[in-house]
PDB file of C-alpha atoms in Angstrom:
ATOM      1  CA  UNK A 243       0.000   0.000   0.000  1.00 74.00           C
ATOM      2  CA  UNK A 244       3.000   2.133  -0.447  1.00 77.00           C
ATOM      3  CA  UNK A 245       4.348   4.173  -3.104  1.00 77.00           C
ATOM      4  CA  UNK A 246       6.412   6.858  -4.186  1.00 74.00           C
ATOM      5  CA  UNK A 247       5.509   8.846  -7.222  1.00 70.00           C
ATOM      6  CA  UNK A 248       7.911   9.870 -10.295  1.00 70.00           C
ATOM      7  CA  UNK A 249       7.121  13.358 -11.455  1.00 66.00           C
ATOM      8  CA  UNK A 250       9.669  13.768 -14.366  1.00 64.00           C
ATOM      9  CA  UNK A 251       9.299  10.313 -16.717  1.00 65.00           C
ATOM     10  CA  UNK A 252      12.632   8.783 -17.836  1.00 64.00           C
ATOM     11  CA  UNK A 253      13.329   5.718 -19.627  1.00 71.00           C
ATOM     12  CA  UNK A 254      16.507   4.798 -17.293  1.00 83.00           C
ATOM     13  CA  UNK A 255      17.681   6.844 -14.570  1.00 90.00           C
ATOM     14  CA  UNK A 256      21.222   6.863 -13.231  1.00 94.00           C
ATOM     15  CA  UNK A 257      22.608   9.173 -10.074  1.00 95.00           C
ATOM     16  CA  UNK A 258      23.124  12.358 -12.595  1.00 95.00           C
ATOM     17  CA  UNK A 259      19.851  11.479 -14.430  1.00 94.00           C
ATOM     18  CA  UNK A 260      18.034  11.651 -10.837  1.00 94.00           C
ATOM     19  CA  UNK A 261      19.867  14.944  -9.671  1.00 95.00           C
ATOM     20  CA  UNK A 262      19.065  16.169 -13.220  1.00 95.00           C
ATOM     21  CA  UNK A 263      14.992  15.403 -12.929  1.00 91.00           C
ATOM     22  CA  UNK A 264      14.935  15.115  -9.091  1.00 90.00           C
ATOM     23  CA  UNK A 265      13.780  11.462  -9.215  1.00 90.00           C
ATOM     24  CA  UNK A 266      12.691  10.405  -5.462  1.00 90.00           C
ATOM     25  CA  UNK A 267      12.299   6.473  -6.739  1.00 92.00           C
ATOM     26  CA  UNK A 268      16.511   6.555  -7.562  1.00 94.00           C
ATOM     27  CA  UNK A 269      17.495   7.545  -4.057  1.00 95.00           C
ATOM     28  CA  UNK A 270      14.277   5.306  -2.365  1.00 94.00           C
ATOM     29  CA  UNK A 271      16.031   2.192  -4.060  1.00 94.00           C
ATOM     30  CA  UNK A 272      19.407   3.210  -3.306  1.00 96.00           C
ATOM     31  CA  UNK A 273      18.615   3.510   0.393  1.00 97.00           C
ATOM     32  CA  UNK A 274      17.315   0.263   0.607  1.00 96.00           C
ATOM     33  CA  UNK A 275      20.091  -1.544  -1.127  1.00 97.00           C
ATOM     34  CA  UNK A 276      22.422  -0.120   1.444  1.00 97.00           C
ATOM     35  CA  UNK A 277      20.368  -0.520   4.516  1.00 98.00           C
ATOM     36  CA  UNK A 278      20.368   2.057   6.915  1.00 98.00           C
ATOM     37  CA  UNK A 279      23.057   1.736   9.486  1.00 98.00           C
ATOM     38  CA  UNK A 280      24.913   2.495   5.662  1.00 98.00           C
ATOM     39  CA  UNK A 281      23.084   4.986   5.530  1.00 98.00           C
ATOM     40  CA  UNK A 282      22.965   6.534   8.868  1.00 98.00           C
ATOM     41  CA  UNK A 283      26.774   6.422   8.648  1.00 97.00           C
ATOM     42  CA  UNK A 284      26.724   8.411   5.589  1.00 97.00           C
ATOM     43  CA  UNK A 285      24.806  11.120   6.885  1.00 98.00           C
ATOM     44  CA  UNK A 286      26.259  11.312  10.023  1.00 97.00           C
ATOM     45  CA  UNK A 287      29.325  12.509   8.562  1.00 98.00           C
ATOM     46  CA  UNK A 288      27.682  15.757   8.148  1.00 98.00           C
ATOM     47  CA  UNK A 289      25.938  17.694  10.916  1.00 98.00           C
ATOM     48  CA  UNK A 290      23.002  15.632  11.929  1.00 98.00           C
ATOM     49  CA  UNK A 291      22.588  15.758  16.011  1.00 97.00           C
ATOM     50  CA  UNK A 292      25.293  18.348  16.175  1.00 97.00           C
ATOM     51  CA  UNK A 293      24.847  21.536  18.288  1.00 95.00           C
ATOM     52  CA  UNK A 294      25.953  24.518  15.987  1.00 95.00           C
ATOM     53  CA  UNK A 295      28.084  27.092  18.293  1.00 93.00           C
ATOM     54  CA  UNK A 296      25.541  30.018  16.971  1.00 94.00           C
ATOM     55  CA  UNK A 297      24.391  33.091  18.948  1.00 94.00           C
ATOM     56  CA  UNK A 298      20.877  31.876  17.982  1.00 93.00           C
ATOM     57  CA  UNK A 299      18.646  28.669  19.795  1.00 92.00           C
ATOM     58  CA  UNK A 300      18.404  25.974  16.834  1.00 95.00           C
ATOM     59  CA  UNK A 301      16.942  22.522  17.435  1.00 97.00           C
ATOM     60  CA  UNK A 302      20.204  20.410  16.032  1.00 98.00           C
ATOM     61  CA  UNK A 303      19.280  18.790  12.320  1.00 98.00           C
ATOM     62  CA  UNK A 304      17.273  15.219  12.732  1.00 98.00           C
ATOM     63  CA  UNK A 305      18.170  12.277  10.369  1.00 98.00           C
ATOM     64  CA  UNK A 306      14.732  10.971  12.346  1.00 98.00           C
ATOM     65  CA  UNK A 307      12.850  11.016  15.080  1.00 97.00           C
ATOM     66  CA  UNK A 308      14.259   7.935  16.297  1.00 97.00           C
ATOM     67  CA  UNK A 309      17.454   6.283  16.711  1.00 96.00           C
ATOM     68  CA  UNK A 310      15.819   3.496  14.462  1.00 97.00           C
ATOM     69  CA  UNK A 311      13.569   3.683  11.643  1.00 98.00           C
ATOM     70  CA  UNK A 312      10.438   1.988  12.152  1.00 96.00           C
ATOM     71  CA  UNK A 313       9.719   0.911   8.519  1.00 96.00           C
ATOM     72  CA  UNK A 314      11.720   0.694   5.538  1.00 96.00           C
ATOM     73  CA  UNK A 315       9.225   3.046   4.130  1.00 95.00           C
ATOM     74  CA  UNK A 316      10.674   5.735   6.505  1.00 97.00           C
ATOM     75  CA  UNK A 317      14.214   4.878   5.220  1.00 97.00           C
ATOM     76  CA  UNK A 318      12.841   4.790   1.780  1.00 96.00           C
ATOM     77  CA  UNK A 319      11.052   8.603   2.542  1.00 94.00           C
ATOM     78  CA  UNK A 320      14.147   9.802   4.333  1.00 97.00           C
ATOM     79  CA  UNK A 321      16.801   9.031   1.332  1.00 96.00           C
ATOM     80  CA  UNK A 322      15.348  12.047  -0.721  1.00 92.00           C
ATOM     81  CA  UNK A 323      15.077  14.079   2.609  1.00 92.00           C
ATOM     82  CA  UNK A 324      11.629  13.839   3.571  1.00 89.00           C
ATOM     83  CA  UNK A 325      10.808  11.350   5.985  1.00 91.00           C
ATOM     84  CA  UNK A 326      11.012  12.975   9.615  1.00 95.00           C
ATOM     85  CA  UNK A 327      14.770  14.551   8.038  1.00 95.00           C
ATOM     86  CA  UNK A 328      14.144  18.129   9.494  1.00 95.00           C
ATOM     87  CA  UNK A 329      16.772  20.775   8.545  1.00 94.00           C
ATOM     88  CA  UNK A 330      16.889  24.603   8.867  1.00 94.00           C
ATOM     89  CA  UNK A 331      18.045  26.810   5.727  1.00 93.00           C
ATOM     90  CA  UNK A 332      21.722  27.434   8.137  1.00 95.00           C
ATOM     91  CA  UNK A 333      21.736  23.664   8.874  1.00 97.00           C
ATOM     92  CA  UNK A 334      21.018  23.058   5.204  1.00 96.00           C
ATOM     93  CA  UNK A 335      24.185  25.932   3.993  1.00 96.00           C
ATOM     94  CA  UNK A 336      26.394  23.795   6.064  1.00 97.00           C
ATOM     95  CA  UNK A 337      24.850  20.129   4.996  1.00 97.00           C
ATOM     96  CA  UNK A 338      25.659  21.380   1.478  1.00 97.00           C
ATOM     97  CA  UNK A 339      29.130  22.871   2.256  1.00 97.00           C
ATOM     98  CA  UNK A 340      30.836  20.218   1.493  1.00 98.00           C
ATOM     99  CA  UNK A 341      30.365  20.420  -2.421  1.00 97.00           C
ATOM    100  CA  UNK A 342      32.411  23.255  -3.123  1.00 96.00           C
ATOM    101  CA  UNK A 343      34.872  22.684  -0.044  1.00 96.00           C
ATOM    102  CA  UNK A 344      35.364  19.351  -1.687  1.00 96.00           C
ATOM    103  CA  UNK A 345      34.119  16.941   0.777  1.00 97.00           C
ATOM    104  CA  UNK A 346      34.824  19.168   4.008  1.00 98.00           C
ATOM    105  CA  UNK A 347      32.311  20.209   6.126  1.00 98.00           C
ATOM    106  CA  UNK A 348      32.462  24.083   6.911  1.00 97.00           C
ATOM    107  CA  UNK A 349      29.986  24.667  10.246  1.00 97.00           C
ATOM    108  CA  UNK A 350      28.334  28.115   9.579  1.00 95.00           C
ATOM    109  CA  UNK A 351      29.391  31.594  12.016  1.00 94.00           C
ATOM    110  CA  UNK A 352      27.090  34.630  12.510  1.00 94.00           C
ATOM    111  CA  UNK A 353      29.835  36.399  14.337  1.00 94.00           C
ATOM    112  CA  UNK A 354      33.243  37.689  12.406  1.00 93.00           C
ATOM    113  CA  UNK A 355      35.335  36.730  15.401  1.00 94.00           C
ATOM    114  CA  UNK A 356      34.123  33.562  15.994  1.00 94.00           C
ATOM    115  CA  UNK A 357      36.352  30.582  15.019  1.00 95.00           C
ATOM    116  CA  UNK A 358      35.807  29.230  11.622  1.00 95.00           C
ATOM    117  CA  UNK A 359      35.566  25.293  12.320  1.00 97.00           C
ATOM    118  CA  UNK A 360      35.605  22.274   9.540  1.00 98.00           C
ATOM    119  CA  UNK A 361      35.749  18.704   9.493  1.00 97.00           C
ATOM    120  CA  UNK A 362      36.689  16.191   6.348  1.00 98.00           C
ATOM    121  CA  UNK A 363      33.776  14.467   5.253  1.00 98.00           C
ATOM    122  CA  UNK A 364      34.183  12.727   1.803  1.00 98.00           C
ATOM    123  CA  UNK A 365      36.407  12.242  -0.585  1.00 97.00           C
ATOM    124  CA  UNK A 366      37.463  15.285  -3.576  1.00 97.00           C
ATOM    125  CA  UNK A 367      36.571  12.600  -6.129  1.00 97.00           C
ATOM    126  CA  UNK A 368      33.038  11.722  -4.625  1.00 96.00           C
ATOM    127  CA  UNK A 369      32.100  15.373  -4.585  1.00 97.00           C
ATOM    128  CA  UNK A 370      33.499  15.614  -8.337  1.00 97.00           C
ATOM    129  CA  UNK A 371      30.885  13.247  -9.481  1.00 96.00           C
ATOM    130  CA  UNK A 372      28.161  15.124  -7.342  1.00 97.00           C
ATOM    131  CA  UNK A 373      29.084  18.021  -8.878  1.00 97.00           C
ATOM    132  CA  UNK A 374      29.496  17.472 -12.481  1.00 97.00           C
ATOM    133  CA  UNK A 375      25.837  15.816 -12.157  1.00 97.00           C
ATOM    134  CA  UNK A 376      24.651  19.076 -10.286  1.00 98.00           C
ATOM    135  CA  UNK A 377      25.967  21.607 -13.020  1.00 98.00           C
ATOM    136  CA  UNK A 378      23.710  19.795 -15.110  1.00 98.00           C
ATOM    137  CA  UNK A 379      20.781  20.425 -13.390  1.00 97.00           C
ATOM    138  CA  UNK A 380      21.012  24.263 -14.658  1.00 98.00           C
ATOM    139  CA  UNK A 381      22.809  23.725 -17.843  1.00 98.00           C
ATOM    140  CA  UNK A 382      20.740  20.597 -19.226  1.00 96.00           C
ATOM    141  CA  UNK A 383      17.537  22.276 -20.789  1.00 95.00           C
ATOM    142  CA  UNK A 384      15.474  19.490 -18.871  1.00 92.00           C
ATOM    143  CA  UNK A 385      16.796  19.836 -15.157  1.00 94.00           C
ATOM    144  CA  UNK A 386      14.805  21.195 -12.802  1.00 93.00           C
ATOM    145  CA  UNK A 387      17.392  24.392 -11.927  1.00 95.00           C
ATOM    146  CA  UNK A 388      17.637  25.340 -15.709  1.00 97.00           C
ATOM    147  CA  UNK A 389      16.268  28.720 -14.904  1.00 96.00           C
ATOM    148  CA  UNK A 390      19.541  29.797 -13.409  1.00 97.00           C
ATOM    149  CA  UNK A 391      21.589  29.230 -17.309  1.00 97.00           C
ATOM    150  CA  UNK A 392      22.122  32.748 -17.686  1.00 96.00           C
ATOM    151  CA  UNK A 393      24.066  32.748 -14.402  1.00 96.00           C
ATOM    152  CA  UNK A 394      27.842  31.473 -15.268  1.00 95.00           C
ATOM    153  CA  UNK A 395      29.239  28.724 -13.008  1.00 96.00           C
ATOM    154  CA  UNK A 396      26.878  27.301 -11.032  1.00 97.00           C
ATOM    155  CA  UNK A 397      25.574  24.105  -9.939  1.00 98.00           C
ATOM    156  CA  UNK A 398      22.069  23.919  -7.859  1.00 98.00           C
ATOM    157  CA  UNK A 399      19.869  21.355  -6.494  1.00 96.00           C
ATOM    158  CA  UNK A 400      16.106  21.921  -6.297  1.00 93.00           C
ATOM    159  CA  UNK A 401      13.815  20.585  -4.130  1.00 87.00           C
ATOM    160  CA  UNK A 402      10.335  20.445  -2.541  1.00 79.00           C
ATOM    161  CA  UNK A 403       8.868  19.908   0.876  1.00 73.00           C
ATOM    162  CA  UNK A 404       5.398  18.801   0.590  1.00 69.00           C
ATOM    163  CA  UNK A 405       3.715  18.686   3.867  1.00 67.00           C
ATOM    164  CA  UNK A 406       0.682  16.284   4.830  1.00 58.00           C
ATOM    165  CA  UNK A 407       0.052  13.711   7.014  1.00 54.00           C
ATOM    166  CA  UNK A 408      -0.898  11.124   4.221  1.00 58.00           C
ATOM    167  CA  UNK A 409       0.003   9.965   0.702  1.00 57.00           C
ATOM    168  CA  UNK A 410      -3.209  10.589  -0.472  1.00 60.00           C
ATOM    169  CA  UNK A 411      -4.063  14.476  -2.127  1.00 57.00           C
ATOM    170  CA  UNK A 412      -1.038  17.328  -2.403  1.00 60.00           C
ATOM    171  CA  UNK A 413      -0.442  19.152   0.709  1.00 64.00           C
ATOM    172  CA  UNK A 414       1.076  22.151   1.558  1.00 75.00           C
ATOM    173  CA  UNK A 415       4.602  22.810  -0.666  1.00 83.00           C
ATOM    174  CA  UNK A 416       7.869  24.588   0.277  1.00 87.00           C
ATOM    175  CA  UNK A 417       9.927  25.396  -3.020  1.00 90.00           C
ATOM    176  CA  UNK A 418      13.449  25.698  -2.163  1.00 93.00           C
ATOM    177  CA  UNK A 419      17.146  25.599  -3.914  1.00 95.00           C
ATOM    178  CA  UNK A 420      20.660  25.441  -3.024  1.00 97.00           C
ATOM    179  CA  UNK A 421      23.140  27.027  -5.345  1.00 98.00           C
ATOM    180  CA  UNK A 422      26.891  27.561  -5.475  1.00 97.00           C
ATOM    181  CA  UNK A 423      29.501  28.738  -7.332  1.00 97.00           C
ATOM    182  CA  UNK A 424      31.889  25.984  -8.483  1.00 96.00           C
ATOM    183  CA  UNK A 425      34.712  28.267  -9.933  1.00 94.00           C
ATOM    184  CA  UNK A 426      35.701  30.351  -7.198  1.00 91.00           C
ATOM    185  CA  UNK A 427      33.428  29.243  -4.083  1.00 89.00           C
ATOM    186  CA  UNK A 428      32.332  32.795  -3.970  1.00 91.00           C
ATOM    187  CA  UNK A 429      29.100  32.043  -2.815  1.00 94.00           C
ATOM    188  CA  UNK A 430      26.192  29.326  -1.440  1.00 96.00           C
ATOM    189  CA  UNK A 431      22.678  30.339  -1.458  1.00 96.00           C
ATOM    190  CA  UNK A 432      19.708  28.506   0.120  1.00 96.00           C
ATOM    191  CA  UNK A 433      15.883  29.842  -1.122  1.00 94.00           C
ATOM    192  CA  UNK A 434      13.031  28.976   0.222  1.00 93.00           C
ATOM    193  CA  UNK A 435       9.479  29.576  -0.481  1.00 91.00           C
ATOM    194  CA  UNK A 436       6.916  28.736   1.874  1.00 90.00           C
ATOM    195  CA  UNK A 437       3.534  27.681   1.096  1.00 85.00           C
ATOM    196  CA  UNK A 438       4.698  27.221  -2.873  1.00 83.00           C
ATOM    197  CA  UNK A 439       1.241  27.665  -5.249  1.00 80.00           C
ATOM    198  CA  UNK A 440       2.868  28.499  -8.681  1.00 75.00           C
ATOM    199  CA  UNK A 441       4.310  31.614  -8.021  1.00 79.00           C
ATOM    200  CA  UNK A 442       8.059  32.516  -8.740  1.00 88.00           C
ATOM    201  CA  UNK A 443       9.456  29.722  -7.471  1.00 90.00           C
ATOM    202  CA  UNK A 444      12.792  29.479  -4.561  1.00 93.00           C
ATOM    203  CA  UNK A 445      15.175  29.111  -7.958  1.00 94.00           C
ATOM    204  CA  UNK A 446      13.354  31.939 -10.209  1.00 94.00           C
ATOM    205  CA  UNK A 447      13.955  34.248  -7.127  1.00 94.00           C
ATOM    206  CA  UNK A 448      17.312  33.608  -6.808  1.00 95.00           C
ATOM    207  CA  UNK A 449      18.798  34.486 -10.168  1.00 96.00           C
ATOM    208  CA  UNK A 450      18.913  38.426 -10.137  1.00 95.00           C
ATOM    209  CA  UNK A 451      21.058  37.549  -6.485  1.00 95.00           C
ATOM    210  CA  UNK A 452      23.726  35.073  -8.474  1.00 96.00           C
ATOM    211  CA  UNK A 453      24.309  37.708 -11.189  1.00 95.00           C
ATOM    212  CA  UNK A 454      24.713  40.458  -8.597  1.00 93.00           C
ATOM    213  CA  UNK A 455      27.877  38.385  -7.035  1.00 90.00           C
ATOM    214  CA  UNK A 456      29.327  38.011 -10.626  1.00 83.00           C
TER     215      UNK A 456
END
C-alpha cells in the first residue's frame, strides 16, 4: 500500500539522471540496497545531532525522530530528505558545504570573530561526481534548476517539501534551492518559499542575487 511517485518520466535513470529530474524512486532504491546503518553512517558525517556554536537557539538537524527507523518506508522517505529529516536553511548551507569545499564540512558563524571550524567528510573525487551531475541540473535544458543558465558557473539542487500527514491528495509545498559557485566558491545560497502555489518559485527568485555576485 505504499508508493512513491515519479514526477519527471525517464526511460533509465542513473545518479546524474536523478539529480538532473529530481527522481525520489533513484534515491528510495538506493537507500534500501544499502540498509540504513549504511546509511545513517553516511549522513552522520555531516551535521546531523550536532549543536551549531551560533548566537541563535536551533533545534540540532534530525536524520529521524528515532534512533531506528520503524519501517523501511521511513528509510525509503528519508533518502530524498523527507521522511522525519528536518533541517533549517543554516543547517542546510552547512549540509551542502561540502560540495564546493570538496568533501569538508564548513559549520556556519554569525559572528566575524568567531572561530571558523571544519571537518573532512568525503572524498574530492566523490564530490566531483556530485558536482558534475549538479551543473547539469542548470545547464541541461530538462533539469529542474535550468532557470539559473544565464548565471555562469553554477551548480544547484532543487527541491520540494510537501507537507501532509498522508500519501493521499497534495499538501502544503515549500519550493526551495541550493546554489553555489563551483569556480571560485564565492558564494552558497539557500531559497526557500513557503507555502509554494505556482508563483516565482525558490530558484526563479534567486537568479537576479547570483548575477549580482558576478
Amino acid at each position: 500500500s505504499y508508493f512513491i511517485s515519479r514526477l519527471n518520466f525517464a526511460a533509465s535513470v542513473d545518479l546524474t539522471t536523478s539529480l538532473v529530474k529530481s527522481d525520489n524512486i533513484y534515491y528510495a532504491i538506493q537507500a534500501l540496497r544499502l540498509g540504513e546503518e549504511k546509511f545513517r553512517e553516511g549522513l552522520n558525517k555531516l551535521i546531523f545531532g550536532e549543536e551549531l556554536d551560533l548566537p541563535v537557539a536551533m533545534t540540532p538537524a534530525q536524520i529521524s525522530n528515532d534512533d531506528k527507523f520503524a519501517t523501511s518506508a521511513l528509510l525509503a522517505d528519508t533518502s530524498y530528505g523527507q521522511g522525519q529529516m528536518l533541517l533549517s536553511p543554516l543547517q542546510m548551507a552547512a549540509t551542502y558545504s561540502v560540495l564546493p569545499n570538496d568533501g569538508t564540512v564548513v559549520y556556519p558563524k554569525l559572528l566575524k570573530s568567531a572561530e571558523q571550524k571544519t571537518k573532512p567528510a568525503f572524498q574530492p573525487a566523490t564530490i566531483a561526481t556530485i558536482e558534475s551531475a549538479l551543473t547539469k541540473v542548470v545547464t541541461s535544458a530538462d533539469g529542474t534548476g535550468h532557470v539559473l543558465n544565464s548565471v555562469p558557473n553554477v551548480a544547484a539542487k532543487t527541491g520540494t517539501a510537501e507537507l501532509k500527514a498522508t500519501q493521499q491528495g497534495r499538501g502544503v509545498e515549500n519550493s526551495l534551492i541550493v546554489a553555489y559557485d563551483t569556480a571560485a566558491s564565492r558564494y552558497l545560497v539557500v531559497s526557500i518559499v513557503e507555502n509554494y502555489t505556482g508563483t516565482p518559485s525558490a530558484a526563479e527568485r534567486i537568479v537576479p542575487l547570483l548575477k549580482s555576485m558576478q
